[in-house]
PDB file of C-alpha atoms and ligand atoms in Angstrom:
ATOM      1  CA  UNK A   1     -20.960  -2.681  -2.531  1.00 94.00           C
ATOM      2  CA  UNK A   2     -23.327  -1.068  -5.335  1.00 98.00           C
ATOM      3  CA  UNK A   3     -21.454   0.642  -7.758  1.00 98.00           C
ATOM      4  CA  UNK A   4     -23.258   3.345 -10.273  1.00 98.00           C
ATOM      5  CA  UNK A   5     -21.799   4.757 -13.514  1.00 98.00           C
ATOM      6  CA  UNK A   6     -23.525   7.870 -14.856  1.00 98.00           C
ATOM      7  CA  UNK A   7     -22.759   7.943 -18.516  1.00 98.00           C
ATOM      8  CA  UNK A   8     -21.852   4.723 -20.814  1.00 98.00           C
ATOM      9  CA  UNK A   9     -19.594   5.934 -23.031  1.00 97.00           C
ATOM     10  CA  UNK A  10     -16.101   4.783 -24.325  1.00 96.00           C
ATOM     11  CA  UNK A  11     -14.439   5.348 -20.634  1.00 97.00           C
ATOM     12  CA  UNK A  12     -16.962   3.628 -19.042  1.00 98.00           C
ATOM     13  CA  UNK A  13     -17.762   0.943 -21.097  1.00 97.00           C
ATOM     14  CA  UNK A  14     -13.725   0.149 -20.545  1.00 96.00           C
ATOM     15  CA  UNK A  15     -13.713  -0.223 -16.879  1.00 97.00           C
ATOM     16  CA  UNK A  16     -17.142  -1.891 -16.796  1.00 97.00           C
ATOM     17  CA  UNK A  17     -15.709  -4.661 -19.534  1.00 96.00           C
ATOM     18  CA  UNK A  18     -12.402  -4.667 -17.595  1.00 95.00           C
ATOM     19  CA  UNK A  19     -13.571  -4.681 -14.358  1.00 96.00           C
ATOM     20  CA  UNK A  20     -16.345  -7.462 -15.001  1.00 96.00           C
ATOM     21  CA  UNK A  21     -13.639  -9.715 -16.879  1.00 95.00           C
ATOM     22  CA  UNK A  22     -11.546  -9.253 -13.809  1.00 93.00           C
ATOM     23  CA  UNK A  23     -14.214 -10.614 -11.475  1.00 94.00           C
ATOM     24  CA  UNK A  24     -16.156  -7.722 -10.341  1.00 95.00           C
ATOM     25  CA  UNK A  25     -19.680  -8.701  -9.485  1.00 97.00           C
ATOM     26  CA  UNK A  26     -22.033  -7.371 -12.659  1.00 98.00           C
ATOM     27  CA  UNK A  27     -25.026  -7.651 -10.598  1.00 97.00           C
ATOM     28  CA  UNK A  28     -23.416  -4.983  -8.384  1.00 98.00           C
ATOM     29  CA  UNK A  29     -23.129  -2.633 -11.421  1.00 98.00           C
ATOM     30  CA  UNK A  30     -25.787   0.398 -12.294  1.00 98.00           C
ATOM     31  CA  UNK A  31     -25.702   2.360 -15.427  1.00 98.00           C
ATOM     32  CA  UNK A  32     -27.271   5.218 -16.864  1.00 98.00           C
ATOM     33  CA  UNK A  33     -26.483   7.488 -20.011  1.00 97.00           C
ATOM     34  CA  UNK A  34     -28.368  10.238 -21.878  1.00 96.00           C
ATOM     35  CA  UNK A  35     -29.304   8.822 -25.027  1.00 93.00           C
ATOM     36  CA  UNK A  36     -31.186   5.702 -23.182  1.00 91.00           C
ATOM     37  CA  UNK A  37     -29.392   3.140 -25.443  1.00 95.00           C
ATOM     38  CA  UNK A  38     -25.665   2.713 -24.572  1.00 97.00           C
ATOM     39  CA  UNK A  39     -26.390   1.972 -20.791  1.00 98.00           C
ATOM     40  CA  UNK A  40     -28.798  -0.802 -21.665  1.00 98.00           C
ATOM     41  CA  UNK A  41     -26.444  -1.946 -24.540  1.00 98.00           C
ATOM     42  CA  UNK A  42     -23.643  -2.147 -22.098  1.00 98.00           C
ATOM     43  CA  UNK A  43     -25.892  -3.742 -19.350  1.00 98.00           C
ATOM     44  CA  UNK A  44     -26.710  -6.653 -21.362  1.00 98.00           C
ATOM     45  CA  UNK A  45     -23.485  -7.069 -22.342  1.00 98.00           C
ATOM     46  CA  UNK A  46     -22.014  -7.730 -18.903  1.00 98.00           C
ATOM     47  CA  UNK A  47     -24.828  -8.467 -17.101  1.00 98.00           C
ATOM     48  CA  UNK A  48     -25.184  -5.175 -15.142  1.00 98.00           C
ATOM     49  CA  UNK A  49     -28.512  -2.804 -14.758  1.00 98.00           C
ATOM     50  CA  UNK A  50     -29.427  -0.151 -16.689  1.00 98.00           C
ATOM     51  CA  UNK A  51     -31.562   2.424 -14.760  1.00 97.00           C
ATOM     52  CA  UNK A  52     -33.544   5.165 -16.311  1.00 93.00           C
ATOM     53  CA  UNK A  53     -32.423   7.939 -14.740  1.00 95.00           C
ATOM     54  CA  UNK A  54     -29.379   9.731 -12.570  1.00 98.00           C
ATOM     55  CA  UNK A  55     -31.317  10.481  -9.293  1.00 97.00           C
ATOM     56  CA  UNK A  56     -32.717   6.693  -9.088  1.00 97.00           C
ATOM     57  CA  UNK A  57     -29.052   5.493  -9.730  1.00 98.00           C
ATOM     58  CA  UNK A  58     -27.683   7.702  -7.156  1.00 98.00           C
ATOM     59  CA  UNK A  59     -30.269   6.432  -4.656  1.00 97.00           C
ATOM     60  CA  UNK A  60     -29.069   2.765  -5.634  1.00 98.00           C
ATOM     61  CA  UNK A  61     -25.593   2.978  -5.470  1.00 98.00           C
ATOM     62  CA  UNK A  62     -23.231   3.362  -2.627  1.00 98.00           C
ATOM     63  CA  UNK A  63     -20.221   4.381  -5.042  1.00 98.00           C
ATOM     64  CA  UNK A  64     -21.275   6.703  -8.143  1.00 98.00           C
ATOM     65  CA  UNK A  65     -18.775   7.412 -11.062  1.00 98.00           C
ATOM     66  CA  UNK A  66     -19.384  10.173 -12.926  1.00 98.00           C
ATOM     67  CA  UNK A  67     -18.450   9.063 -16.572  1.00 98.00           C
ATOM     68  CA  UNK A  68     -19.924  12.049 -18.752  1.00 98.00           C
ATOM     69  CA  UNK A  69     -17.751  14.630 -20.525  1.00 97.00           C
ATOM     70  CA  UNK A  70     -16.215  17.415 -18.216  1.00 96.00           C
ATOM     71  CA  UNK A  71     -18.538  20.083 -19.331  1.00 96.00           C
ATOM     72  CA  UNK A  72     -21.824  18.188 -18.350  1.00 97.00           C
ATOM     73  CA  UNK A  73     -20.394  17.057 -14.691  1.00 97.00           C
ATOM     74  CA  UNK A  74     -21.555  20.143 -12.982  1.00 95.00           C
ATOM     75  CA  UNK A  75     -25.259  19.700 -14.177  1.00 96.00           C
ATOM     76  CA  UNK A  76     -25.200  16.036 -13.141  1.00 97.00           C
ATOM     77  CA  UNK A  77     -23.833  16.635  -9.634  1.00 96.00           C
ATOM     78  CA  UNK A  78     -26.611  19.333  -9.062  1.00 95.00           C
ATOM     79  CA  UNK A  79     -29.462  16.866 -10.483  1.00 96.00           C
ATOM     80  CA  UNK A  80     -28.052  13.839  -7.884  1.00 97.00           C
ATOM     81  CA  UNK A  81     -27.072  16.262  -5.215  1.00 95.00           C
ATOM     82  CA  UNK A  82     -30.302  15.476  -2.715  1.00 94.00           C
ATOM     83  CA  UNK A  83     -29.312  11.966  -2.747  1.00 96.00           C
ATOM     84  CA  UNK A  84     -25.640  12.423  -2.084  1.00 96.00           C
ATOM     85  CA  UNK A  85     -25.670  15.478   0.101  1.00 94.00           C
ATOM     86  CA  UNK A  86     -25.873  13.208   3.397  1.00 94.00           C
ATOM     87  CA  UNK A  87     -22.208  12.300   2.723  1.00 94.00           C
ATOM     88  CA  UNK A  88     -22.934   8.779   3.026  1.00 96.00           C
ATOM     89  CA  UNK A  89     -21.836   8.068  -0.653  1.00 97.00           C
ATOM     90  CA  UNK A  90     -18.455   8.271  -2.576  1.00 98.00           C
ATOM     91  CA  UNK A  91     -18.293  10.175  -5.795  1.00 98.00           C
ATOM     92  CA  UNK A  92     -15.672   9.174  -8.274  1.00 98.00           C
ATOM     93  CA  UNK A  93     -14.878  11.546 -11.016  1.00 98.00           C
ATOM     94  CA  UNK A  94     -13.226  10.406 -14.310  1.00 98.00           C
ATOM     95  CA  UNK A  95     -13.665  13.924 -16.001  1.00 97.00           C
ATOM     96  CA  UNK A  96     -10.443  15.597 -17.376  1.00 96.00           C
ATOM     97  CA  UNK A  97      -9.719  18.716 -16.302  1.00 95.00           C
ATOM     98  CA  UNK A  98     -12.202  19.220 -13.477  1.00 96.00           C
ATOM     99  CA  UNK A  99     -10.408  19.772 -10.470  1.00 95.00           C
ATOM    100  CA  UNK A 100     -11.719  18.555  -6.841  1.00 96.00           C
ATOM    101  CA  UNK A 101     -12.258  22.187  -5.860  1.00 94.00           C
ATOM    102  CA  UNK A 102     -14.941  22.542  -8.344  1.00 94.00           C
ATOM    103  CA  UNK A 103     -16.513  19.252  -8.130  1.00 95.00           C
ATOM    104  CA  UNK A 104     -17.088  19.957  -4.192  1.00 94.00           C
ATOM    105  CA  UNK A 105     -18.212  23.256  -4.953  1.00 93.00           C
ATOM    106  CA  UNK A 106     -20.889  22.092  -7.447  1.00 92.00           C
ATOM    107  CA  UNK A 107     -22.212  19.491  -4.803  1.00 91.00           C
ATOM    108  CA  UNK A 108     -22.776  22.206  -2.396  1.00 82.00           C
ATOM    109  CA  UNK A 109     -22.032  19.724   0.424  1.00 84.00           C
ATOM    110  CA  UNK A 110     -19.165  17.906   2.236  1.00 90.00           C
ATOM    111  CA  UNK A 111     -19.614  14.622  -0.282  1.00 96.00           C
ATOM    112  CA  UNK A 112     -16.768  12.406  -0.298  1.00 97.00           C
ATOM    113  CA  UNK A 113     -15.201  12.841  -3.809  1.00 98.00           C
ATOM    114  CA  UNK A 114     -11.894  11.192  -5.399  1.00 98.00           C
ATOM    115  CA  UNK A 115     -10.653  11.987  -8.803  1.00 98.00           C
ATOM    116  CA  UNK A 116      -9.607   9.505 -11.040  1.00 98.00           C
ATOM    117  CA  UNK A 117      -7.941   9.497 -14.263  1.00 98.00           C
ATOM    118  CA  UNK A 118      -7.840   6.190 -16.182  1.00 98.00           C
ATOM    119  CA  UNK A 119      -7.451   5.230 -19.652  1.00 98.00           C
ATOM    120  CA  UNK A 120      -9.234   3.267 -22.069  1.00 97.00           C
ATOM    121  CA  UNK A 121      -6.734   0.206 -21.958  1.00 97.00           C
ATOM    122  CA  UNK A 122      -9.209  -0.516 -18.655  1.00 96.00           C
ATOM    123  CA  UNK A 123     -10.990  -2.724 -21.164  1.00 95.00           C
ATOM    124  CA  UNK A 124      -8.136  -5.521 -21.186  1.00 96.00           C
ATOM    125  CA  UNK A 125      -7.183  -4.767 -17.626  1.00 95.00           C
ATOM    126  CA  UNK A 126      -4.117  -2.689 -18.746  1.00 97.00           C
ATOM    127  CA  UNK A 127      -5.310   0.810 -17.534  1.00 98.00           C
ATOM    128  CA  UNK A 128      -2.436   3.413 -15.541  1.00 98.00           C
ATOM    129  CA  UNK A 129      -4.814   5.131 -13.517  1.00 98.00           C
ATOM    130  CA  UNK A 130      -3.993   8.360 -11.369  1.00 98.00           C
ATOM    131  CA  UNK A 131      -6.007   8.756  -8.058  1.00 98.00           C
ATOM    132  CA  UNK A 132      -6.350  12.087  -5.867  1.00 98.00           C
ATOM    133  CA  UNK A 133      -8.733  12.645  -2.820  1.00 97.00           C
ATOM    134  CA  UNK A 134     -10.998  15.320  -2.174  1.00 95.00           C
ATOM    135  CA  UNK A 135     -11.053  17.202   1.084  1.00 94.00           C
ATOM    136  CA  UNK A 136     -14.385  15.137   2.362  1.00 95.00           C
ATOM    137  CA  UNK A 137     -12.816  11.708   1.486  1.00 97.00           C
ATOM    138  CA  UNK A 138     -11.074   9.730   3.399  1.00 97.00           C
ATOM    139  CA  UNK A 139      -8.284   6.980   3.077  1.00 97.00           C
ATOM    140  CA  UNK A 140     -10.777   4.487   3.031  1.00 97.00           C
ATOM    141  CA  UNK A 141     -12.704   5.946   0.333  1.00 98.00           C
ATOM    142  CA  UNK A 142      -9.258   6.003  -1.490  1.00 98.00           C
ATOM    143  CA  UNK A 143      -8.998   2.438  -0.774  1.00 97.00           C
ATOM    144  CA  UNK A 144     -12.348   1.976  -2.230  1.00 97.00           C
ATOM    145  CA  UNK A 145     -11.414   3.715  -5.382  1.00 98.00           C
ATOM    146  CA  UNK A 146      -8.249   1.689  -5.600  1.00 97.00           C
ATOM    147  CA  UNK A 147     -10.049  -1.642  -5.388  1.00 95.00           C
ATOM    148  CA  UNK A 148     -12.191  -0.615  -8.685  1.00 96.00           C
ATOM    149  CA  UNK A 149      -9.511   0.731 -10.579  1.00 97.00           C
ATOM    150  CA  UNK A 150      -6.798  -2.010  -9.672  1.00 96.00           C
ATOM    151  CA  UNK A 151      -9.190  -4.624 -11.346  1.00 94.00           C
ATOM    152  CA  UNK A 152      -8.609  -2.956 -14.595  1.00 96.00           C
ATOM    153  CA  UNK A 153      -4.614  -2.068 -14.201  1.00 97.00           C
ATOM    154  CA  UNK A 154      -2.061  -0.281 -12.322  1.00 97.00           C
ATOM    155  CA  UNK A 155      -3.003   2.713  -9.994  1.00 97.00           C
ATOM    156  CA  UNK A 156      -1.003   5.741  -8.986  1.00 97.00           C
ATOM    157  CA  UNK A 157      -2.317   8.036  -6.175  1.00 97.00           C
ATOM    158  CA  UNK A 158      -0.762  11.329  -6.879  1.00 97.00           C
ATOM    159  CA  UNK A 159      -0.730  15.067  -5.847  1.00 96.00           C
ATOM    160  CA  UNK A 160      -3.774  16.657  -7.552  1.00 97.00           C
ATOM    161  CA  UNK A 161      -1.177  19.151  -8.797  1.00 97.00           C
ATOM    162  CA  UNK A 162       0.119  16.589 -11.334  1.00 97.00           C
ATOM    163  CA  UNK A 163      -3.364  15.506 -12.799  1.00 97.00           C
ATOM    164  CA  UNK A 164      -2.791  17.488 -15.802  1.00 97.00           C
ATOM    165  CA  UNK A 165       0.552  15.912 -16.793  1.00 98.00           C
ATOM    166  CA  UNK A 166      -0.634  12.680 -15.598  1.00 98.00           C
ATOM    167  CA  UNK A 167      -3.655  13.082 -17.726  1.00 98.00           C
ATOM    168  CA  UNK A 168      -1.338  13.491 -20.863  1.00 98.00           C
ATOM    169  CA  UNK A 169       1.038  10.844 -20.231  1.00 98.00           C
ATOM    170  CA  UNK A 170      -1.391   8.065 -19.258  1.00 98.00           C
ATOM    171  CA  UNK A 171      -5.062   9.511 -20.165  1.00 98.00           C
ATOM    172  CA  UNK A 172      -4.180  10.765 -23.913  1.00 98.00           C
ATOM    173  CA  UNK A 173      -1.152   8.709 -24.797  1.00 98.00           C
ATOM    174  CA  UNK A 174      -2.923   5.472 -25.831  1.00 98.00           C
ATOM    175  CA  UNK A 175      -4.434   7.731 -28.454  1.00 98.00           C
ATOM    176  CA  UNK A 176      -0.819   8.929 -29.414  1.00 98.00           C
ATOM    177  CA  UNK A 177       0.283   5.216 -29.468  1.00 98.00           C
ATOM    178  CA  UNK A 178      -2.284   4.162 -31.635  1.00 98.00           C
ATOM    179  CA  UNK A 179      -1.395   6.975 -33.995  1.00 98.00           C
ATOM    180  CA  UNK A 180       2.302   5.813 -33.945  1.00 98.00           C
ATOM    181  CA  UNK A 181       1.280   2.298 -34.404  1.00 98.00           C
ATOM    182  CA  UNK A 182      -0.552   3.456 -37.292  1.00 98.00           C
ATOM    183  CA  UNK A 183       2.175   5.498 -38.817  1.00 98.00           C
ATOM    184  CA  UNK A 184       4.669   2.944 -38.914  1.00 98.00           C
ATOM    185  CA  UNK A 185       2.136   0.496 -40.302  1.00 98.00           C
ATOM    186  CA  UNK A 186       1.381   2.529 -43.193  1.00 98.00           C
ATOM    187  CA  UNK A 187       5.351   3.326 -44.008  1.00 98.00           C
ATOM    188  CA  UNK A 188       5.469  -0.503 -43.689  1.00 98.00           C
ATOM    189  CA  UNK A 189       2.685  -0.547 -46.412  1.00 98.00           C
ATOM    190  CA  UNK A 190       4.752   1.942 -48.461  1.00 98.00           C
ATOM    191  CA  UNK A 191       7.353  -1.030 -48.216  1.00 98.00           C
ATOM    192  CA  UNK A 192       4.972  -3.699 -49.434  1.00 98.00           C
ATOM    193  CA  UNK A 193       3.379  -5.313 -46.457  1.00 98.00           C
ATOM    194  CA  UNK A 194      -0.481  -5.421 -45.960  1.00 98.00           C
ATOM    195  CA  UNK A 195      -1.750  -3.046 -43.223  1.00 98.00           C
ATOM    196  CA  UNK A 196      -2.925  -5.989 -41.103  1.00 98.00           C
ATOM    197  CA  UNK A 197       0.462  -7.525 -41.272  1.00 98.00           C
ATOM    198  CA  UNK A 198       2.382  -4.379 -40.507  1.00 98.00           C
ATOM    199  CA  UNK A 199      -0.141  -3.298 -37.668  1.00 98.00           C
ATOM    200  CA  UNK A 200       0.598  -6.768 -36.148  1.00 98.00           C
ATOM    201  CA  UNK A 201       4.439  -6.475 -36.434  1.00 98.00           C
ATOM    202  CA  UNK A 202       4.435  -3.005 -34.931  1.00 98.00           C
ATOM    203  CA  UNK A 203       1.821  -3.751 -32.195  1.00 98.00           C
ATOM    204  CA  UNK A 204       3.988  -6.464 -31.143  1.00 98.00           C
ATOM    205  CA  UNK A 205       7.024  -4.429 -31.216  1.00 98.00           C
ATOM    206  CA  UNK A 206       5.417  -1.917 -29.052  1.00 98.00           C
ATOM    207  CA  UNK A 207       4.146  -4.545 -26.674  1.00 98.00           C
ATOM    208  CA  UNK A 208       7.541  -6.140 -26.383  1.00 98.00           C
ATOM    209  CA  UNK A 209       9.258  -2.745 -25.812  1.00 98.00           C
ATOM    210  CA  UNK A 210       6.985  -1.723 -22.945  1.00 98.00           C
ATOM    211  CA  UNK A 211       7.173  -4.744 -21.170  1.00 97.00           C
ATOM    212  CA  UNK A 212      11.067  -4.599 -21.800  1.00 98.00           C
ATOM    213  CA  UNK A 213      11.389  -1.063 -20.364  1.00 98.00           C
ATOM    214  CA  UNK A 214       9.035  -1.975 -17.245  1.00 97.00           C
ATOM    215  CA  UNK A 215      11.232  -5.358 -16.720  1.00 97.00           C
ATOM    216  CA  UNK A 216      14.418  -3.987 -16.957  1.00 96.00           C
ATOM    217  CA  UNK A 217      13.739  -0.751 -14.726  1.00 95.00           C
ATOM    218  CA  UNK A 218      12.647  -3.154 -11.849  1.00 95.00           C
ATOM    219  CA  UNK A 219      15.445  -5.494 -12.265  1.00 96.00           C
ATOM    220  CA  UNK A 220      18.394  -3.017 -12.364  1.00 94.00           C
ATOM    221  CA  UNK A 221      17.089   0.324 -13.006  1.00 96.00           C
ATOM    222  CA  UNK A 222      18.028   0.551 -16.750  1.00 96.00           C
ATOM    223  CA  UNK A 223      16.281   3.353 -18.655  1.00 97.00           C
ATOM    224  CA  UNK A 224      14.800   3.555 -21.988  1.00 98.00           C
ATOM    225  CA  UNK A 225      18.083   5.222 -23.191  1.00 97.00           C
ATOM    226  CA  UNK A 226      19.994   2.400 -21.870  1.00 97.00           C
ATOM    227  CA  UNK A 227      17.793   0.003 -23.929  1.00 98.00           C
ATOM    228  CA  UNK A 228      18.112   2.429 -27.132  1.00 98.00           C
ATOM    229  CA  UNK A 229      22.011   1.796 -26.811  1.00 97.00           C
ATOM    230  CA  UNK A 230      21.368  -2.025 -26.849  1.00 96.00           C
ATOM    231  CA  UNK A 231      19.658  -1.768 -30.389  1.00 98.00           C
ATOM    232  CA  UNK A 232      21.644   0.783 -32.032  1.00 98.00           C
ATOM    233  CA  UNK A 233      24.442  -1.292 -33.633  1.00 97.00           C
ATOM    234  CA  UNK A 234      27.551   1.144 -34.680  1.00 98.00           C
ATOM    235  CA  UNK A 235      26.910   2.146 -38.502  1.00 98.00           C
ATOM    236  CA  UNK A 236      23.856   0.307 -38.545  1.00 98.00           C
ATOM    237  CA  UNK A 237      20.302   0.538 -39.367  1.00 98.00           C
ATOM    238  CA  UNK A 238      18.748   1.591 -36.097  1.00 98.00           C
ATOM    239  CA  UNK A 239      21.044   4.619 -35.499  1.00 98.00           C
ATOM    240  CA  UNK A 240      20.163   5.765 -39.227  1.00 98.00           C
ATOM    241  CA  UNK A 241      16.503   5.719 -38.481  1.00 98.00           C
ATOM    242  CA  UNK A 242      16.687   7.333 -34.937  1.00 98.00           C
ATOM    243  CA  UNK A 243      19.151  10.132 -36.210  1.00 98.00           C
ATOM    244  CA  UNK A 244      16.705  10.657 -39.105  1.00 98.00           C
ATOM    245  CA  UNK A 245      13.730  10.868 -36.957  1.00 97.00           C
ATOM    246  CA  UNK A 246      15.274  13.074 -34.322  1.00 97.00           C
ATOM    247  CA  UNK A 247      16.532  15.355 -37.165  1.00 97.00           C
ATOM    248  CA  UNK A 248      12.932  16.047 -38.304  1.00 97.00           C
ATOM    249  CA  UNK A 249      11.808  16.795 -34.782  1.00 97.00           C
ATOM    250  CA  UNK A 250      10.641  13.415 -33.284  1.00 97.00           C
ATOM    251  CA  UNK A 251      11.676  14.455 -29.574  1.00 96.00           C
ATOM    252  CA  UNK A 252      10.213  17.947 -29.986  1.00 97.00           C
ATOM    253  CA  UNK A 253       6.901  16.676 -31.611  1.00 97.00           C
ATOM    254  CA  UNK A 254       6.117  14.568 -28.583  1.00 97.00           C
ATOM    255  CA  UNK A 255       7.072  16.913 -26.022  1.00 98.00           C
ATOM    256  CA  UNK A 256       4.482  19.399 -27.890  1.00 98.00           C
ATOM    257  CA  UNK A 257       1.568  17.077 -27.877  1.00 98.00           C
ATOM    258  CA  UNK A 258       2.244  16.663 -24.112  1.00 98.00           C
ATOM    259  CA  UNK A 259       2.200  20.617 -23.749  1.00 98.00           C
ATOM    260  CA  UNK A 260      -0.934  20.909 -26.041  1.00 98.00           C
ATOM    261  CA  UNK A 261      -2.862  18.584 -23.852  1.00 98.00           C
ATOM    262  CA  UNK A 262      -1.783  20.090 -20.347  1.00 98.00           C
ATOM    263  CA  UNK A 263      -2.879  23.370 -21.833  1.00 97.00           C
ATOM    264  CA  UNK A 264      -6.289  22.201 -22.932  1.00 96.00           C
ATOM    265  CA  UNK A 265      -6.617  20.185 -19.442  1.00 95.00           C
ATOM    266  CA  UNK A 266      -6.383  23.889 -17.883  1.00 93.00           C
ATOM    267  CA  UNK A 267      -8.996  25.014 -20.221  1.00 93.00           C
ATOM    268  CA  UNK A 268     -11.464  22.485 -19.087  1.00 88.00           C
ATOM    269  CA  UNK A 269     -11.574  23.659 -15.489  1.00 74.00           C
TER     270      UNK A 269
HETATM  271  N1  LIG B 301     -12.209   8.181 -23.394  1.00 68.55           N
HETATM  272  C1  LIG B 301     -11.123   8.238 -22.740  1.00 68.55           C
HETATM  273  O1  LIG B 301     -10.115   7.753 -23.084  1.00 68.55           O
HETATM  274  C2  LIG B 301     -11.094   8.800 -21.427  1.00 68.55           C
HETATM  275  C3  LIG B 301     -12.008   9.629 -20.900  1.00 68.55           C
HETATM  276  N2  LIG B 301     -11.820  10.282 -19.582  1.00 68.55           N
HETATM  277  C4  LIG B 301     -13.002  11.064 -18.912  1.00 68.55           C
HETATM  278  O2  LIG B 301     -14.039  10.036 -19.056  1.00 68.55           O
HETATM  279  C5  LIG B 301     -15.349  10.603 -19.230  1.00 68.55           C
HETATM  280  C6  LIG B 301     -16.094  10.295 -20.132  1.00 68.55           C
HETATM  281  O3  LIG B 301     -15.432  10.138 -21.594  1.00 68.55           O
HETATM  282  P1  LIG B 301     -15.780   9.100 -22.808  1.00 68.55           P
HETATM  283  O4  LIG B 301     -16.413   7.979 -22.217  1.00 68.55           O
HETATM  284  O5  LIG B 301     -14.658   9.199 -23.832  1.00 68.55           O
HETATM  285  O6  LIG B 301     -17.444  10.107 -23.256  1.00 68.55           O
HETATM  286  P2  LIG B 301     -18.282   9.608 -24.253  1.00 68.55           P
HETATM  287  O7  LIG B 301     -18.807  10.545 -25.176  1.00 68.55           O
HETATM  288  O8  LIG B 301     -17.814   8.377 -24.786  1.00 68.55           O
HETATM  289  O9  LIG B 301     -19.474   9.041 -23.073  1.00 68.55           O
HETATM  290  C7  LIG B 301     -19.984  10.033 -22.400  1.00 68.55           C
HETATM  291  C8  LIG B 301     -21.446   9.264 -21.869  1.00 68.55           C
HETATM  292  O10 LIG B 301     -22.150  10.236 -21.061  1.00 68.55           O
HETATM  293  C9  LIG B 301     -23.569  10.020 -21.419  1.00 68.55           C
HETATM  294  N3  LIG B 301     -24.141  11.256 -20.864  1.00 68.55           N
HETATM  295  C10 LIG B 301     -23.995  12.415 -21.304  1.00 68.55           C
HETATM  296  N4  LIG B 301     -24.766  13.409 -20.461  1.00 68.55           N
HETATM  297  C11 LIG B 301     -25.516  12.585 -19.494  1.00 68.55           C
HETATM  298  C12 LIG B 301     -26.095  12.782 -18.441  1.00 68.55           C
HETATM  299  N5  LIG B 301     -26.648  14.058 -18.199  1.00 68.55           N
HETATM  300  N6  LIG B 301     -26.680  11.711 -17.790  1.00 68.55           N
HETATM  301  C13 LIG B 301     -26.359  10.480 -17.974  1.00 68.55           C
HETATM  302  N7  LIG B 301     -25.591  10.284 -19.061  1.00 68.55           N
HETATM  303  C14 LIG B 301     -24.714  11.346 -19.741  1.00 68.55           C
HETATM  304  C15 LIG B 301     -23.574  10.046 -22.933  1.00 68.55           C
HETATM  305  O11 LIG B 301     -24.902   9.420 -23.091  1.00 68.55           O
HETATM  306  C16 LIG B 301     -22.468   8.886 -22.946  1.00 68.55           C
HETATM  307  O12 LIG B 301     -22.725   7.723 -22.618  1.00 68.55           O
HETATM  308  C17 LIG B 301     -14.947  12.188 -19.577  1.00 68.55           C
HETATM  309  O13 LIG B 301     -15.088  13.235 -18.398  1.00 68.55           O
HETATM  310  C18 LIG B 301     -13.433  12.306 -20.014  1.00 68.55           C
HETATM  311  O14 LIG B 301     -12.732  13.491 -19.504  1.00 68.55           O
HETATM  312  C19 LIG B 301     -10.774  10.074 -18.749  1.00 68.55           C
HETATM  313  C20 LIG B 301      -9.752   9.475 -19.096  1.00 68.55           C
HETATM  314  C21 LIG B 301      -9.715   8.755 -20.407  1.00 68.55           C
HETATM  315  O1  LIG B 302      -9.268  13.719 -24.304  1.00 68.55           O
HETATM  316  C1  LIG B 302      -9.999  13.687 -23.357  1.00 68.55           C
HETATM  317  O2  LIG B 302     -10.347  14.907 -22.763  1.00 68.55           O
HETATM  318  C2  LIG B 302      -9.979  12.433 -22.531  1.00 68.55           C
HETATM  319  C3  LIG B 302      -9.196  12.717 -21.118  1.00 68.55           C
HETATM  320  C4  LIG B 302      -7.932  11.557 -21.410  1.00 68.55           C
HETATM  321  C5  LIG B 302      -8.317  11.064 -22.507  1.00 68.55           C
HETATM  322  N1  LIG B 302      -9.449  11.596 -23.112  1.00 68.55           N
END
């Protein structure tokens, strides 16, 4: 099965690197990009093929992944419509905010389309990816999509109505997590650690905490709030820090970040 990626920026690089590392055949991957530089660079790095234009890619591939920015998606679909309008190829869209109805309309035909929201942690096989099926796509198309995305992390088939919140919690949140680590690390620097030491300490604490949340939820349904109670000794340092952060609006701030991302998602459609 030949997979073509239109666009070779941050997200496509993450998926291609992660998928090839997980064993996807690089020889079956085709890439294009607007600058004519990032596709050949990525193809050279992983052993895939860079093609000169999107129509050639759409002719060649069985699965076409739209990896361009949301505002460019409609033009790209229009450009490749002659190659996909017979409905034999699967189109996968990564675009934030572009709903299935608008994607379907842009193809002006009954092309099978699956909408996907991955995150950049795909590069290390740790994406959290949402998948929703378009009206012309079958369960077989969903399975084909899952097969690619499972190679770079966890997948959930979700109702398309939940894409904006999924996008905030899974697509955007890596950037917020990186920011949180950077903020903690800077506080560590303020207390005498080097930035490198502080980043390594906080990142490992975040990694362990995330794994603990997943493991404990699976084992006995423990929630993050239950885990907090295990760390906060009465009269201790953790509860002092936690209350100080909450009094300064930590929970409100995180909720506002999610609300802003969901609102912006609605504007992209
Ligand atoms: N970066 C992220 O963490 C995530 C991004 N996404 C989605 O992935 C898509 C791509 O985002 P990024 O990789 O961050 O953007 P990017 O700006 O890093 O990459 C965009 C790529 O598209 C290429 N491009 C633009 N117009 C083109 C055209 N007409 N034909 C061929 N190539 C063209 C550019 O040359 C570039 O390689 C977006 O729709 C975004 O919503 C989804 C989840 C997470
Ligand atoms: O910021 C963006 O629009 C994309 C979607 C999710 C993560 N990055």
